Coordinates of C-alpha atoms in Angstrom, one line a residue:
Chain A
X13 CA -3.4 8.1 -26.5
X14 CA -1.0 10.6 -25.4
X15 CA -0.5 13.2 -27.9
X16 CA 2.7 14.7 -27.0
X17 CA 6.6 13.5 -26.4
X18 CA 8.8 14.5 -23.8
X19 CA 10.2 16.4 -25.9
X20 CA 7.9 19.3 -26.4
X21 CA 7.2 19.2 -22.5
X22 CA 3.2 18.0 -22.4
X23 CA 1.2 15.0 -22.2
X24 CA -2.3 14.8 -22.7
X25 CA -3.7 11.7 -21.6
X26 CA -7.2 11.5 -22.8
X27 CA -8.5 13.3 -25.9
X28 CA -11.4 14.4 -23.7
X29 CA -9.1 16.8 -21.4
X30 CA -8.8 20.0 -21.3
X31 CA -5.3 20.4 -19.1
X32 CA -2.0 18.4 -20.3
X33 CA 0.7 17.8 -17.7
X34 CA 4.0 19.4 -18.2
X35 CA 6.8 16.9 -17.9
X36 CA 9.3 20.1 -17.6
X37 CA 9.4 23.3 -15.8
X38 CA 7.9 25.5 -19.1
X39 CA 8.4 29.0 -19.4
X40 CA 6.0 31.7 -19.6
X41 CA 5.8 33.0 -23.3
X42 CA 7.1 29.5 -24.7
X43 CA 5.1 28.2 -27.7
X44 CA 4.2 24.6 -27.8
X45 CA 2.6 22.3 -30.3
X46 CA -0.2 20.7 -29.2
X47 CA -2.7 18.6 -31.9
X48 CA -2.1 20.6 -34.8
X49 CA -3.0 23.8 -32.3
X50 CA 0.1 26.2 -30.6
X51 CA -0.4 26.7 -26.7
X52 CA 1.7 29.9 -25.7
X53 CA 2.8 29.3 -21.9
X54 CA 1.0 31.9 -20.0
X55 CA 2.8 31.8 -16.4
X56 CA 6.0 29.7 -15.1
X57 CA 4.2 25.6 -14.8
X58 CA 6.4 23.9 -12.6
X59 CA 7.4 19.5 -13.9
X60 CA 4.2 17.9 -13.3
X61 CA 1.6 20.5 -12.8
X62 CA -1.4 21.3 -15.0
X63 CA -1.8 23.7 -17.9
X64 CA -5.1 24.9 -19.5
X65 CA -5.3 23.3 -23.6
X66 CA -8.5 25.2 -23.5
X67 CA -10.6 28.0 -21.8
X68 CA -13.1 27.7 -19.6
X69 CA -15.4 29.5 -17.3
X70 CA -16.0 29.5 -13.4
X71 CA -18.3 26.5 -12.2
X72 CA -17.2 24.5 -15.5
X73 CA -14.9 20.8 -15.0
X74 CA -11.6 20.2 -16.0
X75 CA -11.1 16.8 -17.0
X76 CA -7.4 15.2 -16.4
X77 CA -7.5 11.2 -17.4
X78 CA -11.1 11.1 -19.3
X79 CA -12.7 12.1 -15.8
X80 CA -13.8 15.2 -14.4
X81 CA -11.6 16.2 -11.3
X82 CA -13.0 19.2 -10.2
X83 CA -14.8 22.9 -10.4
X84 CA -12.9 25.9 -11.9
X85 CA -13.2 28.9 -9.6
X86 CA -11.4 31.6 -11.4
X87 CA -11.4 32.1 -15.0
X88 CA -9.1 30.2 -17.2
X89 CA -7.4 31.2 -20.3
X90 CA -5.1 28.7 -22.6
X91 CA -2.2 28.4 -21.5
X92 CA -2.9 29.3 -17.6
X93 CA -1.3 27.3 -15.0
X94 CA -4.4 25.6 -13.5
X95 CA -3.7 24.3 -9.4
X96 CA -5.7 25.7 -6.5
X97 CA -5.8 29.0 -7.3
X98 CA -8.5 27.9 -10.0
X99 CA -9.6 24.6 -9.3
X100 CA -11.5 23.1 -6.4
X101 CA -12.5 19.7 -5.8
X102 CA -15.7 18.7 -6.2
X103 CA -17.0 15.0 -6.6
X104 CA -20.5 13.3 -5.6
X105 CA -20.5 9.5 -4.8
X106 CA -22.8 8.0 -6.1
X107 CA -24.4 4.6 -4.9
X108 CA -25.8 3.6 -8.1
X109 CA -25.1 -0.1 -8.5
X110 CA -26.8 -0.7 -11.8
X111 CA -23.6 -0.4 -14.1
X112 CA -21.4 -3.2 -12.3
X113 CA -19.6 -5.1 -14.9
X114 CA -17.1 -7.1 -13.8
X115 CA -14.3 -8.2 -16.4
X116 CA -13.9 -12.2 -16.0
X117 CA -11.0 -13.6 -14.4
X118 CA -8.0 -13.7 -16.5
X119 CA -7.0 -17.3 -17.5
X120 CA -3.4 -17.2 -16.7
X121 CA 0.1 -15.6 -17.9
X122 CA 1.5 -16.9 -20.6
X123 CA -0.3 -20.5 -20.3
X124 CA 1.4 -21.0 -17.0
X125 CA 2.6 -19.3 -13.5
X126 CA 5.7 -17.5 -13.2
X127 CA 7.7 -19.5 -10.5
X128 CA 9.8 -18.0 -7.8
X129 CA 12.1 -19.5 -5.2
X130 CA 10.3 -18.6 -1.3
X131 CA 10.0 -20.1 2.1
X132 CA 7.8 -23.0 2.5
X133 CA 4.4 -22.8 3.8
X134 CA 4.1 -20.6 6.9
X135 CA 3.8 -22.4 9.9
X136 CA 0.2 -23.6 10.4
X137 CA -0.5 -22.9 14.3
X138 CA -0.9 -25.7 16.9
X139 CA 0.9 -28.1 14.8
X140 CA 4.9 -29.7 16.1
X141 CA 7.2 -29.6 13.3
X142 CA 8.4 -32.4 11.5
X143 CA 12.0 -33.5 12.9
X144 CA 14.6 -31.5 10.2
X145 CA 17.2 -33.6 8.7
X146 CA 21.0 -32.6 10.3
Chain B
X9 CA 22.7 -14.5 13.1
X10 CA 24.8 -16.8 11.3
X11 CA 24.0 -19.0 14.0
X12 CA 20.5 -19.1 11.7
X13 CA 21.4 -18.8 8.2
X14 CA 17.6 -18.9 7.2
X15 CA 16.5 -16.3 9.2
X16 CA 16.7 -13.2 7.7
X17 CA 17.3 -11.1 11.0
X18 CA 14.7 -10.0 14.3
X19 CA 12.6 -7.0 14.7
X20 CA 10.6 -6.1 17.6
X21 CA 6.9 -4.8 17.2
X22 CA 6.2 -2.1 19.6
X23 CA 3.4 0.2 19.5
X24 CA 1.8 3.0 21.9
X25 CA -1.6 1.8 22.8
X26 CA -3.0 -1.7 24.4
X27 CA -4.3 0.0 27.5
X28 CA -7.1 2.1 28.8
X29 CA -9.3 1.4 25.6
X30 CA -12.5 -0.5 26.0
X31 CA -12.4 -4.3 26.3
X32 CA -12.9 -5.7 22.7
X33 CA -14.6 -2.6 21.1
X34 CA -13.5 -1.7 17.8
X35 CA -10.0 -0.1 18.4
X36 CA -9.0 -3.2 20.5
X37 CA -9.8 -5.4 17.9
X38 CA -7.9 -3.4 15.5
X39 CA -5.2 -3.6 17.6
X40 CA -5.6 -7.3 18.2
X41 CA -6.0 -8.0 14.3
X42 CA -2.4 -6.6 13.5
X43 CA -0.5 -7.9 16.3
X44 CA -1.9 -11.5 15.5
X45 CA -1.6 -11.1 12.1
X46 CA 1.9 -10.2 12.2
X47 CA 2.6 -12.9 15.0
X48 CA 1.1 -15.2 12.2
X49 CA 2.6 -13.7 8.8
X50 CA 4.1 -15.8 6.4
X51 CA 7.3 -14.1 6.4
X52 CA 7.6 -14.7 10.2
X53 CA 9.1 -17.8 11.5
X54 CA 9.1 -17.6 15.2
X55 CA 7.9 -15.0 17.5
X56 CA 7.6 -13.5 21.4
X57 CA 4.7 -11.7 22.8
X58 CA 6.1 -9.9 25.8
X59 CA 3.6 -7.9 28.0
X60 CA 3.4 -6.5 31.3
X61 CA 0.4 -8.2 32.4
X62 CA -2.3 -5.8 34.4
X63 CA -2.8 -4.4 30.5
X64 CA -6.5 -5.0 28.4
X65 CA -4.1 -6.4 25.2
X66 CA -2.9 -8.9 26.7
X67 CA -1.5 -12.7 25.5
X68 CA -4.7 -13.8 26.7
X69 CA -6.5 -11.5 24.9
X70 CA -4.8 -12.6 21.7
X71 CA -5.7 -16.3 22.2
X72 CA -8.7 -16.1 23.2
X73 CA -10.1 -13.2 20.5
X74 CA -7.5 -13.6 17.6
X75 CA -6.3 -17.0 17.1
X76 CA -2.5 -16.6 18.3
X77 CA -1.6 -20.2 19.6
X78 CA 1.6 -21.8 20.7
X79 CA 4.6 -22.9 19.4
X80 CA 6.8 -25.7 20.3
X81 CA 10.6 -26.5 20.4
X82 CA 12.0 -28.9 17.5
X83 CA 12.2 -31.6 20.4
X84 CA 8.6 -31.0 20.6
X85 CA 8.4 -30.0 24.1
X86 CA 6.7 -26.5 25.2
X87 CA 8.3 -23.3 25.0
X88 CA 5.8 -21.6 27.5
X89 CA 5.8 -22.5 30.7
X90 CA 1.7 -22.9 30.5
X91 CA 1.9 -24.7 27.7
X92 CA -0.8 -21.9 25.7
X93 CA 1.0 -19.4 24.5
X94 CA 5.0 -17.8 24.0
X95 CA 4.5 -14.7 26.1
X96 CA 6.5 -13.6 28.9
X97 CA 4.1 -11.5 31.4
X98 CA 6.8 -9.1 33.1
X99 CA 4.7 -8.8 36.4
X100 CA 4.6 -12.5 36.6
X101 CA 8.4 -12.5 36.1
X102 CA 9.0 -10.7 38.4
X103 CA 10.1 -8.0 36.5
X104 CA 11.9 -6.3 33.7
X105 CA 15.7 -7.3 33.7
X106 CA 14.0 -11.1 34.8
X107 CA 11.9 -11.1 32.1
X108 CA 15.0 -10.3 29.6
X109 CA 17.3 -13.0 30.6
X110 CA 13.8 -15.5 30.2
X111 CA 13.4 -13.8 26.7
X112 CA 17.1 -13.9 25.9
X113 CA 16.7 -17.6 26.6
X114 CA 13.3 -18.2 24.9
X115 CA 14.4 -16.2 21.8
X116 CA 17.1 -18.7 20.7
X117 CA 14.6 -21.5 20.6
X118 CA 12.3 -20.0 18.6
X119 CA 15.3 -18.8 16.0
X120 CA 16.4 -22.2 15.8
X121 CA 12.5 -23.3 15.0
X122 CA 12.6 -20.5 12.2
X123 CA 15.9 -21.7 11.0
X124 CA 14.4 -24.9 9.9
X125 CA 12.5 -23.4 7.0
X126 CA 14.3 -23.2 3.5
X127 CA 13.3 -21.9 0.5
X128 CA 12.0 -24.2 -2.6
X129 CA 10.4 -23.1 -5.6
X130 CA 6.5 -22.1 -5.8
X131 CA 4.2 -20.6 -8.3
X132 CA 3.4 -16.8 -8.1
X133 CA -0.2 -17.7 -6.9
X134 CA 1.5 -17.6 -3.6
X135 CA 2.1 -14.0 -4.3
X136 CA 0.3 -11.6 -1.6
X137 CA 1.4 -7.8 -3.4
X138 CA 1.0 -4.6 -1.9
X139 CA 0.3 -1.9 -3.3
X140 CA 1.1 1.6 -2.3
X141 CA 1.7 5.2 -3.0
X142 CA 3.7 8.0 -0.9
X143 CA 4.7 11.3 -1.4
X144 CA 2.5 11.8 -4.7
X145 CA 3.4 14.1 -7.4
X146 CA 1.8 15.0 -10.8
X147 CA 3.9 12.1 -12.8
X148 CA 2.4 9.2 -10.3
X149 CA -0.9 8.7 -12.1
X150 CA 1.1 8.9 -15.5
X151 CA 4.1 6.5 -14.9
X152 CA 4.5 4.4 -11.3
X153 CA 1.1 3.8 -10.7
X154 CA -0.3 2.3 -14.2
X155 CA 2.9 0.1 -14.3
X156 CA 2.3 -1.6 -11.0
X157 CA -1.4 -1.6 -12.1
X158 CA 0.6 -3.9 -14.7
X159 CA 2.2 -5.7 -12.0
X160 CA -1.3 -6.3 -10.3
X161 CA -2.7 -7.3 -13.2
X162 CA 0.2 -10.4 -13.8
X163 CA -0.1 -11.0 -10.0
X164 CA -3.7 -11.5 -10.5
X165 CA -3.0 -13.7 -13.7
X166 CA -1.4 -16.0 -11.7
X167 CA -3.8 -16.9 -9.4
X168 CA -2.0 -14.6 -6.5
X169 CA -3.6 -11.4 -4.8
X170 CA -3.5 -7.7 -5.0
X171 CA -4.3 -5.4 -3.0
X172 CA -5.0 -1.4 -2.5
X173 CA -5.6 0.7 0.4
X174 CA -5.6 4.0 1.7
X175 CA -9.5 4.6 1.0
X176 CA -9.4 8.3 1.8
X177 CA -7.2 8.0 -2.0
X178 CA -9.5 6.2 -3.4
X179 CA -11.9 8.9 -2.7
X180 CA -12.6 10.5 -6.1
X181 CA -12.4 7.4 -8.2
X182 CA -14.4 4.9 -6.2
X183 CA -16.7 4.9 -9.3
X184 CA -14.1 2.7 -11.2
X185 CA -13.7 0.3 -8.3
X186 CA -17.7 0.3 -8.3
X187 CA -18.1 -1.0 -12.1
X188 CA -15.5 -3.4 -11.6
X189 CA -16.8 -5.1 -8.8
X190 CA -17.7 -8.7 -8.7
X191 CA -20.8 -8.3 -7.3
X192 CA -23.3 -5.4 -6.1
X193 CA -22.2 -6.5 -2.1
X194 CA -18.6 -6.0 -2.8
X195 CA -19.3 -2.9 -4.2
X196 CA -21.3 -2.1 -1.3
X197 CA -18.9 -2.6 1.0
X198 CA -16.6 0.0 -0.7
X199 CA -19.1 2.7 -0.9
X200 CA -20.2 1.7 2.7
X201 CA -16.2 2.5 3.7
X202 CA -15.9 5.9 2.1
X203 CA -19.4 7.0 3.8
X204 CA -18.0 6.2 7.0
X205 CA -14.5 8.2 6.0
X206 CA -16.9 11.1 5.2
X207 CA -18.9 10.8 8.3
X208 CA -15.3 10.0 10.9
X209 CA -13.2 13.1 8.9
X210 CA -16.3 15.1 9.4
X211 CA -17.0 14.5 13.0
X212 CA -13.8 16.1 13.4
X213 CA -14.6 19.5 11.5
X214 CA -12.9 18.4 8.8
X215 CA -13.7 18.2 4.8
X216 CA -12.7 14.7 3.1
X217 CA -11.5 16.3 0.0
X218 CA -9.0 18.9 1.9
X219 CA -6.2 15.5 1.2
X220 CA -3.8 16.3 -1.0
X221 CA -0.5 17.4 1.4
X222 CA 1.8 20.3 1.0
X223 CA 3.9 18.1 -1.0
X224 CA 1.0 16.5 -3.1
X225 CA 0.2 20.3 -4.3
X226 CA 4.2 21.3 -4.8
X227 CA 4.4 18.4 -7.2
X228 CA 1.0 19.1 -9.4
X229 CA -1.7 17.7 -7.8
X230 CA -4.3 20.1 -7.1
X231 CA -8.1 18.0 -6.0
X232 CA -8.5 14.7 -4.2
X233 CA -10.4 13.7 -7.3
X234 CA -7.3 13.9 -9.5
X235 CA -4.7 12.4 -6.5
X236 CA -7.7 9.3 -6.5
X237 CA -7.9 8.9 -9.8
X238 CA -4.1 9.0 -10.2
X239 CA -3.6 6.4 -7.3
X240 CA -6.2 3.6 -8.2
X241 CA -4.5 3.1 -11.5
X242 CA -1.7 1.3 -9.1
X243 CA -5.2 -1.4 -9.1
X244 CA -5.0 -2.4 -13.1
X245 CA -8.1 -3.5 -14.7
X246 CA -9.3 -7.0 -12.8
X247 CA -12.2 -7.3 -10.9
X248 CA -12.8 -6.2 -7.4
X249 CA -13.2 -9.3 -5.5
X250 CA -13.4 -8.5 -2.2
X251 CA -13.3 -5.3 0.4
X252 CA -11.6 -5.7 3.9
X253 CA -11.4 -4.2 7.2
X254 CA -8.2 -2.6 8.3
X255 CA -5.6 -5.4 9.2
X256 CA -8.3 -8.3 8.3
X257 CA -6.7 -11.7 7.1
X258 CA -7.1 -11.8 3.3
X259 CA -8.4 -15.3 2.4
X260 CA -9.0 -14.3 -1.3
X261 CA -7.3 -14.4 -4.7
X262 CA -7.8 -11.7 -7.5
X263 CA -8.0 -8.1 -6.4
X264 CA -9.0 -6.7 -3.3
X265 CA -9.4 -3.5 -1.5
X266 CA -8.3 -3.3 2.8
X267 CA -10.0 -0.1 4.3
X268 CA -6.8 1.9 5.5
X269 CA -5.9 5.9 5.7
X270 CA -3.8 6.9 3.4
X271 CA -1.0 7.6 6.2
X272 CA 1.6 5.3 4.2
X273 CA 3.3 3.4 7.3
X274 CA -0.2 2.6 8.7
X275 CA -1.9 1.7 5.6
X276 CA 1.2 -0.9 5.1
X277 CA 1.2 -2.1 8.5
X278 CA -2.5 -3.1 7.8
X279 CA -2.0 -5.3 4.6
X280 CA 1.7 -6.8 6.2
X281 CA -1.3 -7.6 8.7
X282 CA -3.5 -9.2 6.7
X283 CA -1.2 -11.3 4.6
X284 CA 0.7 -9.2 2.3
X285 CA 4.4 -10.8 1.8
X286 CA 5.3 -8.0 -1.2
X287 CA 5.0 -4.4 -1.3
X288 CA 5.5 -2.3 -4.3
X289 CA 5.5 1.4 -3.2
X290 CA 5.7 4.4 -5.9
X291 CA 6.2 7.8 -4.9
X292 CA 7.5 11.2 -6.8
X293 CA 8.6 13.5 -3.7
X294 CA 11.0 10.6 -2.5
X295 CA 9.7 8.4 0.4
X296 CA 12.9 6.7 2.2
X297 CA 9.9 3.7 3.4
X298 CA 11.1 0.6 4.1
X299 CA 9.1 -2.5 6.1
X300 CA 10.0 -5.6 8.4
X301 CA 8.6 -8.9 7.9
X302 CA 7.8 -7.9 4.2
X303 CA 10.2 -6.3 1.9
X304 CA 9.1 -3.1 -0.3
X305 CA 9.7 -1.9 -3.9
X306 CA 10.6 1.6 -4.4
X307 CA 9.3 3.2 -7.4
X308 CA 10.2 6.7 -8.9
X309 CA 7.4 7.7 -10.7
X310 CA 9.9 10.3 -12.7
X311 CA 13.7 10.0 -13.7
X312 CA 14.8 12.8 -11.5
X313 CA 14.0 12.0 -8.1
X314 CA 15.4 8.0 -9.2
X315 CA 19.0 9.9 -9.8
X316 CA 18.4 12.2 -7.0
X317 CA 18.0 9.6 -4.1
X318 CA 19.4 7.0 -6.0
X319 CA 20.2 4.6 -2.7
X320 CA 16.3 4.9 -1.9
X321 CA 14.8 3.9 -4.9
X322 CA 14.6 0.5 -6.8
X323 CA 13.0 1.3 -9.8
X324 CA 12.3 4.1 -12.5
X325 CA 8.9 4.4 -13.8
X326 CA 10.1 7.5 -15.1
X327 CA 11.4 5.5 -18.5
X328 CA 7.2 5.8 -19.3
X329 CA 7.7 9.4 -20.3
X330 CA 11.1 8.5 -22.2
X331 CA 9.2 7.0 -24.9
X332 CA 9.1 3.5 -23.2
X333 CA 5.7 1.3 -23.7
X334 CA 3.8 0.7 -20.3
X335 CA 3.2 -2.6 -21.0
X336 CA 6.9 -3.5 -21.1
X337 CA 8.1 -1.7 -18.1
X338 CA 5.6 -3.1 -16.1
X339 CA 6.2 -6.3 -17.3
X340 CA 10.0 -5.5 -16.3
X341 CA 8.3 -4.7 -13.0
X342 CA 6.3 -7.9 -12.3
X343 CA 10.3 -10.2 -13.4
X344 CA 12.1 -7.6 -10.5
X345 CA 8.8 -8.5 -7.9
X346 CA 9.7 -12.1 -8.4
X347 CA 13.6 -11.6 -7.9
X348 CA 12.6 -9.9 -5.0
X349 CA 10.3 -12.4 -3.8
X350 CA 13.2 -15.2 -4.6
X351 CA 15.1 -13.3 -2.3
X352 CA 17.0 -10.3 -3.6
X353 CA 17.2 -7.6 -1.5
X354 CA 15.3 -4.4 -1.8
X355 CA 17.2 -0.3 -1.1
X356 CA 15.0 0.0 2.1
X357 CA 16.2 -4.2 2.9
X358 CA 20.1 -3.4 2.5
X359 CA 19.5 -0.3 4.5
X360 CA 18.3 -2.0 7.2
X361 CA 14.7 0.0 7.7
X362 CA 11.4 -1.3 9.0
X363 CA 12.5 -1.7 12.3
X364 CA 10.2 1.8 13.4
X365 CA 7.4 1.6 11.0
X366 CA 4.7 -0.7 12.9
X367 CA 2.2 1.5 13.4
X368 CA -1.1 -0.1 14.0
X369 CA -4.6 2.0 12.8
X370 CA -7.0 2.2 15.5
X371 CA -9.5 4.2 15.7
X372 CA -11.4 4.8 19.4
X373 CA -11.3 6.8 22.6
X374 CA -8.1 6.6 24.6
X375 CA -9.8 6.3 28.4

């Protein structure tokens, strides 16, 4: 899923985004390989923020993760840093219930619990302890 | 303390409220829900309610709404002088510095009561996890959060429970929770929790999406959405089982949600509250959290800040973006949770923190 390394300073997480997350301060002007495609840096993107794989125009979504996460509000180029001087939040819940579809309830690690070593049973309330041996 | 070798030290859970609220609305019975359940935690062997005695929280209060009961010496006679429950009431004392030499006294009973419980081997269904982020950045959705949703996940496998807060982060990626729900009411129940964040946030002027903090935005994170959608990956992919209230005991298995803010120390409070013994806690500004009765799991979400506050942090999801499979640091994750649980200290445990971090959610006029 992701396309990049750490190497070239991107990851894209879903093939349906159009912003990839630097995992490095890049420099404006630097060229990067993305997908067979080369993505020239526009402005300074600090470690972790969001630059622009493709264009797009005010009122359209940029999707991070497969999902959209917001509305831009100023034009943005490839390459553009894209944070809240273009993006704005805007989500709708929704309180359709027709598309609940629970995964059933895994059947257990490896064939059996993983063990640890804790306190015994907290103390029920109301109820004397047993006498401890000394 | 060597006195008690099984008793892993004593805190002392103050808060700032109890008073001047109305009698059993809903902020008193926030209140009351976390101090009983912390009174009853798993991780707590003993306790002493003290209270002045004139207040609207009082001991009574918490036996007769909230189940707190009594405990008994190892000779089985009473510790309380009424025989209900171990709570010193100041005014009837007499005062304060009587009402410390009584507690001075009363304390080493109940220590040597906690003492008498030793640890024996038990299957990770008895596992009550936590999970938490603080001090988000842009690597959180990539690296901490999916590997403790890897965590949950094995949790989950083994019969234990999971669970998430800090609705207000959920925000934004609700719609995930919503498909994965066991049934349409649980999934109700969620959706009926964010309306009411949109409705309380907005009573106050102020615009549900306008989360993500000055330090959110510094590290990448621009809309709630994305901060939401980054944070419920710390959930995995079970089913949603069941949704709380804040500080509600969590009779369930499988993953649940707790209604909570995100404010980290309250959102903790409220599942330490309900039953949580285990808290994983990722962050990527550098949170210096740390909790008492239940120890916490710090976890870099990049390599940087892991080196950088080195003493704070337990583990490095960072390794993710080194070319390291998910799957596999996660499971590393889930073997450290257990150590943990087993006994082995955590940062924030050999530093000595959660002695400040009690703070109790409730929401309600102050009269």
């Amino acid at each position: 899923m992701n396309e990049a390394t750490e190497k070239s300073g991107l990851i894209r997480l879903d093939p349906a985004d159009n912003v990839a997350v630097a995992t490095k301060t890049l420099a404006r002007g630097e060229e990067i390989e993305l997908g067979g495609h080369t993505l020239v840096v526009a402005q300074d993107i600090p470690a972790g923020h969001k630059i622009a794989v493709g264009g797009a125009q005010v009122g359209e979504s940029i999707v991070k993760y497969g999902q959209p996460i917001g509305l831009v509000t100023n034009e943005i180029r490839p390459g553009d840093h894209v944070h809240t001087q273009n993006l704005t939040d805007h989500h709708v819940v929704s309180d359709d219930l027709s598309e609940i579809n629970p995964p059933p309830s895994p059947s257990g690690f490896q064939g059996h619990s993983k063990d640890f070593v804790g306190p015994t049973d907290a103390l029920v309330p109301g109820i004397t302890l047993p006498s401890c041996p000394r | 303390m060597q006195r008690w070798p099984n008793v892993d030290g004593v805190f002392a859970v103050t808060h700032t409220t109890g008073c001047a609220l109305e009698y059993n609305g809903l902020k008193h019975r926030m209140l009351g829900r976390v101090l009983a359940g912390y009174a009853k935690h798993p991780n707590v062997g003993g306790c002493l309610i003290v209270g002045l005695g004139c207040e609207q929280t009082t001991g009574g209060y918490l036996q007769q709404h909230h189940g707190v009961v009594s405990l008994h010496a190892p000779d089985g006679t009473q510790l309380t002088r009424d025989g209900g429950i171990p709570m010193l009431t100041m005014q009837t004392e007499g005062g304060t510095r009587q009402t410390i030499e009584k507690a001075d006294a009363l304390l080493e009973q109940v220590l040597d009561q906690a003492n008498q419980f030793e640890r024996e081997t038990v299957d990770a269904s008895h596992l009550s996890l936590a999970v938490e982020c603080g001090g988000s950045d842009g690597y959180s959705g990539l690296t901490a959060n999916p590997a403790v949703g890897v965590v949950s996940d094995r949790v989950v496998a083994c019969g234990g429970l999971s669970v998430i807060s800090e609705t207000t982060e959920l925000y934004g990626a609700e719609q995930l929770l919503v498909r994965r729900s066991r049934s349409k009411e649980v999934a109700k129940k969620l959706l009926d929790r964010i309306e009411w964040w949109k409705e309380y946030v907005g009573r106050y002027g102020g615009q549900i999406d306008n989360n993500p903090s000055v330090g959110n935005k510094a590290g990448g994170l621009t809309t709630i959405t994305e901060k939401s959608l980054g944070a419920v990956s710390k959930s995995g992919g079970t089913a949603l089982e069941a949704v709380f209230e804040y500080g509600e005991k969590m009779d369930a298995h499988g993953l649940v949600v707790m209604d909570s803010p995100g404010f980290d120390p309250a959102s903790v409070t409220g599942k330490v509250a309900g039953g949580a013994n285990l808290v994983m806690f990722t962050t990527g500004r550098g949170s210096c959290y740390g909790c008492k009765p239940t120890p916490v799991i710090k976890i870099a979400t990049n390599t940087n800040l892991y080196h950088r506050m080195r003493e704070d942090m337990d583990l490095n999801a960072g390794a993710v973006l080194e070319g390291r499979d998910l799957q596999s640091v996660g499971d590393e994750f889930f073997e450290f949770a257990l150590r943990v649980a087993s006994g082995q200290q955590t940062c924030s445990e050999m530093q000595g923190f959660g002695d400040h971090e009690f703070v109790p959610w409730t929401v309600g006029p102050t009269v």
